[in-house]
XYZ file of C-alpha atoms in Angstrom:
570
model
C 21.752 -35.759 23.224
C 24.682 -34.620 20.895
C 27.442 -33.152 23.426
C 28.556 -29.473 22.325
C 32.017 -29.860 21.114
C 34.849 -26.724 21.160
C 36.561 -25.791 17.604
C 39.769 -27.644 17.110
C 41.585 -24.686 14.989
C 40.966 -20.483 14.823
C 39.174 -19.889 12.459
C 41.262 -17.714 9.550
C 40.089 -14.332 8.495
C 36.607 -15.048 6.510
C 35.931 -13.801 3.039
C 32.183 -12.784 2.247
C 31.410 -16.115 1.001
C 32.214 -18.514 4.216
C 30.049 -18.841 6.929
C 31.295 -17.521 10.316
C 33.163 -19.582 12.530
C 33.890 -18.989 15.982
C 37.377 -19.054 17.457
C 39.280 -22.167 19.249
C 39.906 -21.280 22.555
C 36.463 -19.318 22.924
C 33.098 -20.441 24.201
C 32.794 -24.224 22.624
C 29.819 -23.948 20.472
C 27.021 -26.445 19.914
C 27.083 -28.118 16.329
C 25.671 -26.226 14.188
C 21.785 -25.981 14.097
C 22.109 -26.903 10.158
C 23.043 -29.640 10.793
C 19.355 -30.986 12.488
C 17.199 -29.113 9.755
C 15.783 -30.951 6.370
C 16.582 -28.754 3.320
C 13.553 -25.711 3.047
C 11.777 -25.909 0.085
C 11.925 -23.382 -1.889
C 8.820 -22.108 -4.911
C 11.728 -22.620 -8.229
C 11.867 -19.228 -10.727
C 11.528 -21.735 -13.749
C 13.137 -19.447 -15.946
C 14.572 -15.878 -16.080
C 12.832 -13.483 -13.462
C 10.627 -10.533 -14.552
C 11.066 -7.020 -13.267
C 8.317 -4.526 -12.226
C 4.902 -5.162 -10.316
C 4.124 -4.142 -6.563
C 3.655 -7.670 -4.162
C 0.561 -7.477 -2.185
C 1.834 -9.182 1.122
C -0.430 -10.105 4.540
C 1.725 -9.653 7.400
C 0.696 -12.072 10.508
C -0.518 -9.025 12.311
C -1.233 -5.808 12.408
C 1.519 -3.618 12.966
C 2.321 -0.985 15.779
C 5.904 -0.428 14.949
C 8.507 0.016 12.501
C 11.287 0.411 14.609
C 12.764 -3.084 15.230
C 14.927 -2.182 17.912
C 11.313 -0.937 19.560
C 9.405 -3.875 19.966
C 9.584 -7.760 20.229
C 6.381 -8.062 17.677
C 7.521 -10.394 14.978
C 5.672 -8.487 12.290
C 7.859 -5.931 12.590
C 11.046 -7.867 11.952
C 9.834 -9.069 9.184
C 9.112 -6.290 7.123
C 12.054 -4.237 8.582
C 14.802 -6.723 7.578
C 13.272 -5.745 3.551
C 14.729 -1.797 4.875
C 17.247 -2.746 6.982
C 20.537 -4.664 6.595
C 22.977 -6.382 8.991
C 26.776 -7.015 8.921
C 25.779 -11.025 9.174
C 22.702 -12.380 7.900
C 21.901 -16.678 7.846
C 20.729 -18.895 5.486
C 17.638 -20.947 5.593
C 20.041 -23.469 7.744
C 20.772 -20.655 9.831
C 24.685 -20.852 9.342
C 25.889 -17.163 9.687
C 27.289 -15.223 6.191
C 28.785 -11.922 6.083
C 26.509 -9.797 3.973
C 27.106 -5.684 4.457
C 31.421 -7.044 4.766
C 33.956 -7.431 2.549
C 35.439 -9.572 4.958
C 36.062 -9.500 8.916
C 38.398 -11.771 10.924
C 39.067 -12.521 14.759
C 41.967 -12.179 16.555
C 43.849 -15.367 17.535
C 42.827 -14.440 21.622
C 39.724 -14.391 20.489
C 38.875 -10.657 22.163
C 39.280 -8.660 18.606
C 36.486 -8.492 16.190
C 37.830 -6.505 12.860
C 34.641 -5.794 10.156
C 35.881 -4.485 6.768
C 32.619 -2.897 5.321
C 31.881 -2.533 1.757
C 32.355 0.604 0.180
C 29.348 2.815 -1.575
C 26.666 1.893 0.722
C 23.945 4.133 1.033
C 21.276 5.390 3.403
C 17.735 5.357 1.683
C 17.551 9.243 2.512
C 21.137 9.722 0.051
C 23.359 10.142 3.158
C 26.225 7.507 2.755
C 26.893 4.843 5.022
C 29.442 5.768 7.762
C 31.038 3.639 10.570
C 29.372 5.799 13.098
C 26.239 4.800 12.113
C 27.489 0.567 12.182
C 28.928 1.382 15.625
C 25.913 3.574 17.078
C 23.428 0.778 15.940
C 25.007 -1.721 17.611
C 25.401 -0.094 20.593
C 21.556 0.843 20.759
C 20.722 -2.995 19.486
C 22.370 -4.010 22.968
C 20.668 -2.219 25.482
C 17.366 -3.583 24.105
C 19.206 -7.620 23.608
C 19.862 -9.669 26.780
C 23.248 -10.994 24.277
C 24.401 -7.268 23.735
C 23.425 -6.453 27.303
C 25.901 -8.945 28.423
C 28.607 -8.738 25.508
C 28.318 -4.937 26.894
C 29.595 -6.090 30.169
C 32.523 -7.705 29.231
C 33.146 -4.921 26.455
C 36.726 -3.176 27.173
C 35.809 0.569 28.927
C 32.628 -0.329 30.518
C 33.930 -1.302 34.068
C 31.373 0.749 37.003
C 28.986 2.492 34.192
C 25.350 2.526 34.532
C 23.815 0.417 31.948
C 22.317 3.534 29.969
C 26.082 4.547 29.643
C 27.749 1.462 28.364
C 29.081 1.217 24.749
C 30.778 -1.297 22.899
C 35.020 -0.388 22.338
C 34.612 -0.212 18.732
C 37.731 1.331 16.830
C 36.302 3.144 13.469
C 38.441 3.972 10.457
C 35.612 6.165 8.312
C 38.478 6.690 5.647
C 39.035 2.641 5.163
C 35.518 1.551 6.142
C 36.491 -1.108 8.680
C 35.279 -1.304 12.600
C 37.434 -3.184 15.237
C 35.266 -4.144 18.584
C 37.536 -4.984 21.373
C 36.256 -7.242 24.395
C 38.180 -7.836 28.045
C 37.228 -11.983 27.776
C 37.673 -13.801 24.836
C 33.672 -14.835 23.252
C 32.620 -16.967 20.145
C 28.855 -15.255 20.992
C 29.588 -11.603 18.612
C 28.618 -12.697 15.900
C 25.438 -14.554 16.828
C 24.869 -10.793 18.739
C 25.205 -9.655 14.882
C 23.443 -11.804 13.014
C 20.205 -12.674 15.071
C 17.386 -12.757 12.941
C 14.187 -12.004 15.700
C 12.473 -10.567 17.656
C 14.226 -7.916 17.759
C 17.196 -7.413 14.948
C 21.078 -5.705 15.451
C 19.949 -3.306 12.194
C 22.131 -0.692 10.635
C 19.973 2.756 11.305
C 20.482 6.339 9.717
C 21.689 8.787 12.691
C 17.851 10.053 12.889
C 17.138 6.863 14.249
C 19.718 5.624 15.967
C 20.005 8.579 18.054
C 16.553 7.849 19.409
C 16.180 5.899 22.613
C 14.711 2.164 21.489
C 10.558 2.603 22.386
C 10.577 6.260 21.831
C 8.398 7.227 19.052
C 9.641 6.329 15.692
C 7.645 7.206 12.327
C 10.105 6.790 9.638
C 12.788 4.132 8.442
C 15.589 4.659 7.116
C 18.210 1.814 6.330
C 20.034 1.049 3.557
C 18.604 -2.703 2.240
C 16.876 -2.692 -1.153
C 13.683 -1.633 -0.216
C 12.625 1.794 1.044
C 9.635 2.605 3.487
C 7.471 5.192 1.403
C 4.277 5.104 3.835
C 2.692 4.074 6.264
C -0.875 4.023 7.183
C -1.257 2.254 11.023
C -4.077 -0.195 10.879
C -3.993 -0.190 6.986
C -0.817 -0.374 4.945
C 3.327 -0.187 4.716
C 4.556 0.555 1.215
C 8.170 -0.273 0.386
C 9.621 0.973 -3.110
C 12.967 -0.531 -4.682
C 15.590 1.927 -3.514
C 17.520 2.758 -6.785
C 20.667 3.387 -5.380
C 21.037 -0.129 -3.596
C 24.689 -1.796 -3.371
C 24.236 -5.477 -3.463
C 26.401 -8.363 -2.288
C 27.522 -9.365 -5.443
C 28.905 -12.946 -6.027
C 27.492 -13.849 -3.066
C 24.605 -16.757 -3.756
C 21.401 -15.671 -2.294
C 19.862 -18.297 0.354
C 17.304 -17.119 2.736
C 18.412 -14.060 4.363
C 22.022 -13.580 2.935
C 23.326 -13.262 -0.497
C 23.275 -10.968 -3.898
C 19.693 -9.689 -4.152
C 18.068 -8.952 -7.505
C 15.589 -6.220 -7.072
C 12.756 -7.357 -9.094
C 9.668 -5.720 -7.911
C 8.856 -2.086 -7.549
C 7.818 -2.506 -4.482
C 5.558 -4.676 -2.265
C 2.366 -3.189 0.119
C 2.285 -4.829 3.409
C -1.343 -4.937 4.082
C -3.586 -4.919 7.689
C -6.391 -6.938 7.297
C -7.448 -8.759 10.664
C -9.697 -11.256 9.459
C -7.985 -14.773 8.608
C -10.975 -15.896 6.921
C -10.826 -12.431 4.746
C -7.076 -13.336 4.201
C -7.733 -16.448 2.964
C -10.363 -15.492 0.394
C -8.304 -12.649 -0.597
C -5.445 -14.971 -1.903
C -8.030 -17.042 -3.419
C -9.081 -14.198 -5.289
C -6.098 -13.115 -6.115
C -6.268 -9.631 -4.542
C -3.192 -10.575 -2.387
C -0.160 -12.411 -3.313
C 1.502 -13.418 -0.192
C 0.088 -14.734 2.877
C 1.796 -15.183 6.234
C 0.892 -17.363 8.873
C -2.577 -17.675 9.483
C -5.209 -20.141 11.241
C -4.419 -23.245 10.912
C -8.388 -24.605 10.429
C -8.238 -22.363 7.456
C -4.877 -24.181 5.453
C -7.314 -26.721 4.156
C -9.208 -24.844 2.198
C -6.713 -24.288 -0.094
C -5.988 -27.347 -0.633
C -6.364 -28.094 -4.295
C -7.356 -23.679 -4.724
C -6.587 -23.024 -8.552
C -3.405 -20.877 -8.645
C -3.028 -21.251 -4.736
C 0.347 -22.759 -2.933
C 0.533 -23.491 0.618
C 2.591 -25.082 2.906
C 3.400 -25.449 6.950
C 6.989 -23.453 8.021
C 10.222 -25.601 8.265
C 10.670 -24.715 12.017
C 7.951 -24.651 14.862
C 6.827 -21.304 16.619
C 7.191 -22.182 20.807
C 3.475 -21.219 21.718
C 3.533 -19.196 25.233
C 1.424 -17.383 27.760
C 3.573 -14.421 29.338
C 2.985 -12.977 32.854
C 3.111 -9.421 34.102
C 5.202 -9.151 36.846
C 4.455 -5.485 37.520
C 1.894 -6.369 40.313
C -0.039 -9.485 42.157
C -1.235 -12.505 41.293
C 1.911 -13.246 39.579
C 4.574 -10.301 40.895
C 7.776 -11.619 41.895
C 6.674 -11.779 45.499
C 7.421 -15.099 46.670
C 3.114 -15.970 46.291
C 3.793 -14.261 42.803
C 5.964 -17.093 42.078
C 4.042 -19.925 43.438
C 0.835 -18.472 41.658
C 3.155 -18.456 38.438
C 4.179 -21.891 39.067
C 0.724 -22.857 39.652
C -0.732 -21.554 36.666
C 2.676 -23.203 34.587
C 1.411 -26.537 36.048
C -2.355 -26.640 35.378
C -1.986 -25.450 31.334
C -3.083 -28.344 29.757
C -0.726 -28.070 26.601
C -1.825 -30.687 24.689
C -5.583 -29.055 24.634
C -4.515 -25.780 23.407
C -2.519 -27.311 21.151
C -5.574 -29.491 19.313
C -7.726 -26.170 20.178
C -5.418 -23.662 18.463
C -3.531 -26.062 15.895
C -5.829 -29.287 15.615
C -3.955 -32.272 13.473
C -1.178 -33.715 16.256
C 1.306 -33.337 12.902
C 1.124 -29.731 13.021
C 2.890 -29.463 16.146
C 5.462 -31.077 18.847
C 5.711 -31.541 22.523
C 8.438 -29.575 24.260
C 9.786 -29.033 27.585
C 13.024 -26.658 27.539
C 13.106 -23.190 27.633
C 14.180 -22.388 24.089
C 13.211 -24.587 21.357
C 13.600 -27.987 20.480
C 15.222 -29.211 17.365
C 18.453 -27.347 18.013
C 21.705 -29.778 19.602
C 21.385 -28.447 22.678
C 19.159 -31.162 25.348
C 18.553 -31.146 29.047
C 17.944 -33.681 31.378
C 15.760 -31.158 32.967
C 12.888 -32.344 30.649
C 12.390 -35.054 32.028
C 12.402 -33.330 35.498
C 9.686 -30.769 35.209
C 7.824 -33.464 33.760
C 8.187 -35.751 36.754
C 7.771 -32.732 39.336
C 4.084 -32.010 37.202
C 5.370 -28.533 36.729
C 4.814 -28.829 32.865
C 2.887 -31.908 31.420
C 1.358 -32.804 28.420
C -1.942 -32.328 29.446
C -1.930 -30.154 32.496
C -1.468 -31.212 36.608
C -4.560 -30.129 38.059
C -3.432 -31.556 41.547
C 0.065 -29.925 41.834
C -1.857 -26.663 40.367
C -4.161 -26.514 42.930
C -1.271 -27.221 45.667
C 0.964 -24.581 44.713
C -1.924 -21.940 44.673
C -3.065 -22.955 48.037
C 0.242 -22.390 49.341
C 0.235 -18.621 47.172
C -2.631 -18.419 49.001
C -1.790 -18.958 52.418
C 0.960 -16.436 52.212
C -1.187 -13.806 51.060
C -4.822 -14.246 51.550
C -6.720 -13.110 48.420
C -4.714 -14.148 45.813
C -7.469 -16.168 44.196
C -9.576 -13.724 44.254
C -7.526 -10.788 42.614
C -8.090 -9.971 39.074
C -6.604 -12.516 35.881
C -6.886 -10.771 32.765
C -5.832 -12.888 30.024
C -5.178 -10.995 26.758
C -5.535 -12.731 23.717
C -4.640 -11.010 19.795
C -7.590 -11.852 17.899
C -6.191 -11.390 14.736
C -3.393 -13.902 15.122
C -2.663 -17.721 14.999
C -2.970 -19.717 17.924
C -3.547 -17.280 20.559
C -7.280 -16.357 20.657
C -7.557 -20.665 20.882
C -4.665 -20.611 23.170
C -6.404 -18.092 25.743
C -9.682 -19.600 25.671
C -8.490 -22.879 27.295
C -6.079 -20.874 29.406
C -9.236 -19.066 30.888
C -11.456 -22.376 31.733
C -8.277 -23.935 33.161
C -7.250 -20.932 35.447
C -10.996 -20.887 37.305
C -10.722 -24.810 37.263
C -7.898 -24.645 39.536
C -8.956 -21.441 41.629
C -8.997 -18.191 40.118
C -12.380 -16.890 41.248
C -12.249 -13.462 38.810
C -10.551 -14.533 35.481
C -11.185 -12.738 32.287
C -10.327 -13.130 28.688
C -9.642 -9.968 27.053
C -9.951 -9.886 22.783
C -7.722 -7.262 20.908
C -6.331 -6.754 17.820
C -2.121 -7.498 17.773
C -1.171 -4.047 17.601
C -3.231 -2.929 20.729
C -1.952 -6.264 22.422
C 1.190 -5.067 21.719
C 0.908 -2.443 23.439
C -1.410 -2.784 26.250
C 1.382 -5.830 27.215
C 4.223 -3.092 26.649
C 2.598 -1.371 29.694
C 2.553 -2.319 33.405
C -1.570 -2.479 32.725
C -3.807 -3.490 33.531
C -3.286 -6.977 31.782
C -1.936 -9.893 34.240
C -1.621 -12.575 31.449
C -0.868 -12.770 27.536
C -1.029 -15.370 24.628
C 1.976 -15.062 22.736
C 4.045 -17.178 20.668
C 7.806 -17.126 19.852
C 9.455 -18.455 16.485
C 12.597 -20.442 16.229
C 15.632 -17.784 15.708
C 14.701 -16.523 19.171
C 16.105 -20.288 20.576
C 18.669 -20.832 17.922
C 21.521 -21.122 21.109
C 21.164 -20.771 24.776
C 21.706 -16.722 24.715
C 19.183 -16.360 22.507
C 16.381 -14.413 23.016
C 13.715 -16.815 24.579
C 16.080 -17.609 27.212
C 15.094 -15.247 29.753
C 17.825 -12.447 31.045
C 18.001 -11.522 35.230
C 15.215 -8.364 34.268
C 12.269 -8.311 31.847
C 10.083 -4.727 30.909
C 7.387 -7.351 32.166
C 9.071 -7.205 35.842
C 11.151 -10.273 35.585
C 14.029 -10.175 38.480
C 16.190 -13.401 38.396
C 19.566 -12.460 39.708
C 20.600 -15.970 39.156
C 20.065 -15.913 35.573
C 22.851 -12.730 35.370
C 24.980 -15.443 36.686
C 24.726 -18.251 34.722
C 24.346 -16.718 31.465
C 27.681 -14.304 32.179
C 29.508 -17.860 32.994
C 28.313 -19.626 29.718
C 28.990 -16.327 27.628
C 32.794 -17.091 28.231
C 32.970 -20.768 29.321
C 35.217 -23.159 26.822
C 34.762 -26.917 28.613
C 31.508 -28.735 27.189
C 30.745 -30.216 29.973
C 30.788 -27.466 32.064
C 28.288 -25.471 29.122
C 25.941 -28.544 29.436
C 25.734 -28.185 33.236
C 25.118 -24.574 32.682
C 22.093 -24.893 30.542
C 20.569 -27.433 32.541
C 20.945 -25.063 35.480
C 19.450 -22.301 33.203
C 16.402 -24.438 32.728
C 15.741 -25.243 35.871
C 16.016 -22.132 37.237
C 14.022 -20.616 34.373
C 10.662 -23.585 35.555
C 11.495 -22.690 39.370
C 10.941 -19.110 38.675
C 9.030 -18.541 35.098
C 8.739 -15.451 33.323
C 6.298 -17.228 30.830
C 4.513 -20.448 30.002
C 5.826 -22.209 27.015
C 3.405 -24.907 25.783
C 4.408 -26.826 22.461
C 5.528 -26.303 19.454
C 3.534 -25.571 16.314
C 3.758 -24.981 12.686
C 1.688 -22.377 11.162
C 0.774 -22.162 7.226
C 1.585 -20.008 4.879
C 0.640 -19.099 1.355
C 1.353 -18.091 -2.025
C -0.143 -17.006 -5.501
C 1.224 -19.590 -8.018
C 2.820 -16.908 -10.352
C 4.648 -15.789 -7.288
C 8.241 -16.859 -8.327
C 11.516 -17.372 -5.957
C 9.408 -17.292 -2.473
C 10.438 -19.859 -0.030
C 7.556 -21.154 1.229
C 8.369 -22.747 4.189
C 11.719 -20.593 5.371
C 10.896 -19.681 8.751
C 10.308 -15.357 7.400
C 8.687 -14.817 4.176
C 11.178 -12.853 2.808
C 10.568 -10.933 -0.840
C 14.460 -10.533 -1.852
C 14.755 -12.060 -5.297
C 10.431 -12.678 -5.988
C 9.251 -11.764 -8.874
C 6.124 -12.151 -10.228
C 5.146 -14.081 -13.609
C 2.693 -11.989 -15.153
């Protein structure tokens, strides 16, 4: 395992075309995760792009919400980041580039953050871009990110405020367009806060949305990234138009996320249709153009389609089973945690995996908490492994021991209702919660259930206390890009997650500088983390994807499908 190493020099103040380095004398940072990827592949323009045409896209669900501040659900990420833009995007390497910034630099302490924003920005509604809006965004971005939450708590001015109050010290200069955020510690972690890509994304907002709390009711968008939000239609359709009055990042080379962006279409529809085989033959047909992720089983059949691409992401999705905490079996009761444990140990992982993905090249084992392929290891792998808390194909004996002893301090527990919820309409978890349900009653569960719904009622049934006890779910790689991202679990969940401990060691590693020390802090992350889950992780997969062939300048296998700079050859 490749030892985290510190920067050897400050980084100097960064024009809009260098990627974002962190200070020396800050948190040491991991090497970069470009540095483990292969190249993406990206579908070539062959020649000069056409303008005009509306994209018919599949999203990988259905959609609940468009506010992605609102909701972990991937779906809406990825259509929001088309509306909404972001100080700091990535690309497809996930290196971190400066795209709404004319350029930003750090003081030499490391505690000063200074953002000079580009002039003429504008909201989609005609309201011009104002600081206020960058520094209101941010601040409601945190309280909904276990990263903000905690860059909140070291933020200068926040000392003995409730959480609800807490702001980030931002200085704003509306007449000169440049923000300075201030911090009491000295943190390299800011501008991965500002440039995280999922679930749930630091996105500049209009006032009539940033003033709302995150989860209350949101119907509109309004951002200022090159496509507008015309309608929407739950259960059927998003339509985005090309908003005329767009200010690019000029010069900038477009890669992924980040970059000049050529507005070629008109405008794409993001389409509901539930039905993966109906997905399929609609991009057979032609009738869409773009196809997220979808079964797996299904990929083969367009092998060899006539005017069909396809192709498996870059980067595995970290297939999961979450637990509601909210009340028994799995509460935070110390029999809640044994039955959690318990369940953890019996999953056999390799199973769903060949149920829900099939071919063993699809997907990966994996023990840590985040996701593997990034520099940062654990010995800790090899314990959980060893302890039969998570195996490759399941520990029915430790299962059965750690329930009995659930069991024994509260009498009942195997008998008290399991429902396992399962999206029908998306990859790997209807699979995923059908071997989930035989293994829970093999191990003791007298009264387990498997509950089909479509993703936006998953969504949010499992954004309620209940009644649910269990969830499929699945996580993609930006959310385990470093430690602090957003699979590693904070102290608190919505779900009813309480790990004081994890308050602890995250606040250490936000500011720690000595690599060992971050090494020993991860570890101790992880194994707190598999002595007290929040969720199951199982492996890692790679779901397919798919385009029309006359679909021009898509990258197929980027982790998003992302329609900046597509055009369409007809």
């Amino acid at each position: 395992m490749q030892q985290p190493a510190a920067p050897q020099a400050p980084a100097p103040a960064a024009p809009a075309a260098a990627a974002a380095q962190a200070p020396a004398g800050t948190q040491a940072q991991a090497p970069s995760v470009a540095s483990m990827r292969p190249e993406p592949r990206p579908i070539m323009m062959e020649g000069e792009g056409k303008f005009g045409g509306t994209l018919k896209y599949v999203p990988q669900g259905s959609i609940k919400f468009i506010d992605p501040m609102a909701t972990g659900a991937i779906v809406t990420g990825t259509v929001g980041r088309h509306s909404y833009d972001q100080l700091f995007w990535r690309n497809a390497n996930y290196e971190i580039f400066p795209q709404m910034l004319e350029s930003w630099d750090i003081s030499e302490d490391g505690t000063a953050y200074t953002f000079k924003v580009r002039g003429g920005q504008m909201f989609h509604n005609g309201d011009p871009l104002r600081m206020v809006d960058i520094a209101e965004s941010h601040n409601r971005f945190a309280r909904v990110d276990p990263l903000g939450r905690q860059l909140l708590d070291i933020s200068a001015g926040n000392a003995g405020k409730e959480r609800p109050d807490q702001v980030f010290n931002q200085t704003l200069d509306e007449a000169n367009n440049t923000i300075v955020m201030t911090f009491e510690q000295p943190t390299a972690m800011v501008l991965e806060f500002l440039a995280q890509l999922d679930p749930r994304q630091p996105s500049i907002m209009h006032e009539d949305i940033w003033s709302v709390a995150p989860g209350q009711p949101v119907d509109i968008g309004i951002g200022t990234a090159a496509y507008e939000l015309v309608e929407w239609i739950p259960g059927e359709v998003l339509k985005f138009e090309k908003f005329m009055d767009y200010v690019p990042n000029t010069g900038e080379p477009w890669d992924f996320t980040k970059g000049e962006i050529t507005q070629y279409l008109d405008g794409f529809d993001a389409l509901d249709i539930p039905d993966h085989a109906t997905r399929v033959a609609a991009i057979q047909t032609g009738e869409v153009d773009v196809l997220d992720d979808f079964r797996i089983d299904l990929a083969q059949t367009l092998t060899g389609a006539a005017g069909v691409e396809w192709s498996p992401i870059r980067d595995g999705n970290y297939g999961g089973t979450s637990f509601n905490l909210n009340h028994p079996p799995f509460d935070t009761s110390e029999a809640g945690r044994l039955s959690r444990q318990a369940v953890y140990a019996v999953a056999p992982n390799d199973r769903i995996m060949q149920a829900a993905v099939g071919d063993e090249s699809m997907w990966t084992e994996c023990y840590l908490v985040i996701h593997c392929g990034t520099p940062w290891g654990s010995v800790v792998s090899d314990e959980i492994q060893a302890q039969g808390i998570k195996t490759r194909s399941g520990d029915l004996e430790t299962a059965k021991r750690l329930l009995d002893e659930a069991e024994a301090l509260r009498p009942g527990t195997k008998d008290m209702d399991v429902r396992i919820i399962a999206a029908s309409d998306m990859p790997f978890m209807p699979e995923a919660g059908l071997v989930m349900h035989e293994a829970m009653k093999e191990m003791g569960f007298t009264n387990v259930e498997l509950v089909s719904l479509d993703w936006a009622s998953r969504v949010a049934l499992t954004g309620s206390e209940g009644p649910w006890e269990i969830a499929t779910t699945w996580s993609n790689f930006a959310n385990g890009l470093n430690p602090l991202a957003p699979h590693m679990p904070g102290p608190t969940s919505a779900a009813g997650y309480d790990e004081p401990r994890m308050a602890d060691l995250r606040g250490e590693f936000l500011v720690e500088t000595d690599p060992e020390i971050l090494q020993n802090l991860y570890d101790e992350m992880n194994r707190t983390i598999y002595n007290n889950p929040h969720s199951i992780n199982h492996f890692m997969f790679s779901p397919p994807r798919a385009i029309r062939a006359d679909v021009k300048g898509f990258c197929l296998d980027c982790l998003f499908p992302i329609l900046h700079n597509v055009w369409l050859d007809r």
